[in-house]
């Protein structure tokens, strides 16, 4: 997509500055109100915070948002209906929520150098749905990473709208023992399948691909067969924001993402595109696939995009990758086989069967020790996916907590000891994690 400085589809006047009454000046989210009114629910929320603070969070798509992001999520913007887009709303009284959405759009376009951003998708899946709706009609052919090799549900699962409404063809990664070491996207296969099937769109981006994706090569292949290139950068756009991974923006027609993974914003979605597709994308989000935007979430996205533009976030993104690299090496030293031999990102997938356990056993034994990670069916996994040979872990959350290389070298042995079902480990993990409170008092 052509890289641009500003979003041409949004033109607005400076909002009226609104004098605040004292009550508004001092307003803040009141968690005590929930405690008083609904102790049962408040207790569950606080217990969840306790769980997050006393166990080791290694789920690859999770992170800890800032208190500023949480404050925006808990703000009265949750009350406002604002169907449409800034200055073009179906409802009255939207002037001030417009400010929040414009800030989110401006910050997203600025952060990623995209001409246009749509910040309304409710989640990553909603963003992908809208991207397909903007570019495809039901029955169109789409070439995407096969699900058993790391494609997301929205990349053609029969259980998902994508597989029902479009004809997906799947490409994969090279097998273990391949000349490239295995586990890498088979670009020759992508090109061959593209030529054979002439898809209307090619999708790249995955739920568990540890290496950088060659977006330039995908663009070349898409151009060769006159297909759109959709990049689903749900996992990695936060690394892009911090300059720790190459950007898909110059190459893709449309970039879809989540805002809650490495990007560390609220749970939600984001779409970036060129000016040429701006109107189609906006219509595909609203009114085609969504109703009123979640403005509290959009405000929280604006806060997160501002944070992601800081030098501190760039340092964070680079530390996320450094942590993952070190952790991959340390897990290999414990006897696991790391897919592709390492990682360029926040994400690691590892075969745990050399240690005598399956993926599902590894997940359970780690959970018993307070280590929260996913089982993962590796590409070419001989086990069924509910058993799996592998685990998938990510370093985005622990890095937000302040963990760095010294901690990563402690995490790998903790995982290995958990797999050996060592007793009393949960208390040790809780002590270890307790040194890195996600929300210090
Ligand atoms: C996480 C993810 C999504 C979906 O995001 P949700 O917010 O869970 O809907 C889509 N695509 C990819 C590649 C992902 O990793």
Coordinates of N, CA and C and ligand atoms in Angstrom, one line a residue, residues 123-126 128 152 154-155 205-207 232 234-235 258 260-261 267-268, ligand 1:
X123 N -12.4 -7.1 17.3 CA -11.3 -8.0 17.6 C -10.5 -8.3 16.3
X124 N -9.4 -9.1 16.5 CA -8.7 -9.4 15.3 C -9.5 -10.2 14.2
X125 N -10.4 -11.1 14.7 CA -11.2 -11.8 13.8 C -12.2 -10.9 13.0
X126 N -12.7 -9.9 13.7 CA -13.6 -8.9 13.1 C -12.8 -8.1 12.0
X128 N -10.3 -9.3 10.2 CA -10.1 -10.1 9.1 C -11.4 -10.3 8.3
X152 N -4.6 -19.0 11.1 CA -5.7 -18.7 12.1 C -7.0 -19.3 11.7
X154 N -9.6 -17.8 11.1 CA -10.2 -17.0 10.0 C -9.4 -17.1 8.7
X155 N -8.5 -18.1 8.6 CA -7.8 -18.3 7.4 C -8.3 -19.6 6.7
X205 N 0.6 -14.3 7.5 CA 0.4 -14.0 8.9 C -0.1 -15.2 9.5
X206 N 0.2 -15.5 10.8 CA -0.1 -16.8 11.4 C -0.2 -16.6 12.9
X207 N -0.6 -17.7 13.5 CA -0.8 -17.7 15.0 C 0.5 -18.2 15.7
X232 N -2.2 -10.6 7.9 CA -2.8 -10.6 9.2 C -1.7 -10.6 10.2
X234 N -1.7 -9.9 13.3 CA -2.2 -9.9 14.7 C -1.1 -10.0 15.8
X235 N -0.2 -11.0 15.5 CA 0.8 -11.2 16.5 C 1.9 -10.2 16.5
X258 N -4.6 -7.4 15.7 CA -5.2 -7.1 17.0 C -4.4 -6.0 17.7
X260 N -4.2 -6.1 21.1 CA -3.9 -6.6 22.5 C -2.8 -7.6 22.6
X261 N -2.1 -7.9 21.5 CA -1.0 -8.9 21.7 C 0.3 -8.1 22.0
X267 N -8.1 -5.2 24.2 CA -8.5 -6.3 23.3 C -9.3 -5.7 22.2
X268 N -8.9 -5.9 21.0 CA -9.6 -5.2 19.9 C -8.8 -5.4 18.6
Ligands
LIG1 C1 -5.0 -13.6 17.4 C2 -5.2 -13.7 16.0 C3 -6.4 -13.4 15.3 C4 -7.7 -13.1 16.1 O1 -7.8 -12.2 17.0 P1 -9.0 -12.2 18.0 O2 -8.9 -10.8 18.7 O3 -8.8 -13.3 18.9 O4 -10.3 -12.3 17.2 C5 -6.5 -13.4 14.0 N1 -5.4 -13.8 13.2 C6 -4.2 -14.1 13.8 C7 -3.1 -14.5 12.9 C8 -4.1 -14.1 15.2 O5 -2.9 -14.4 15.7

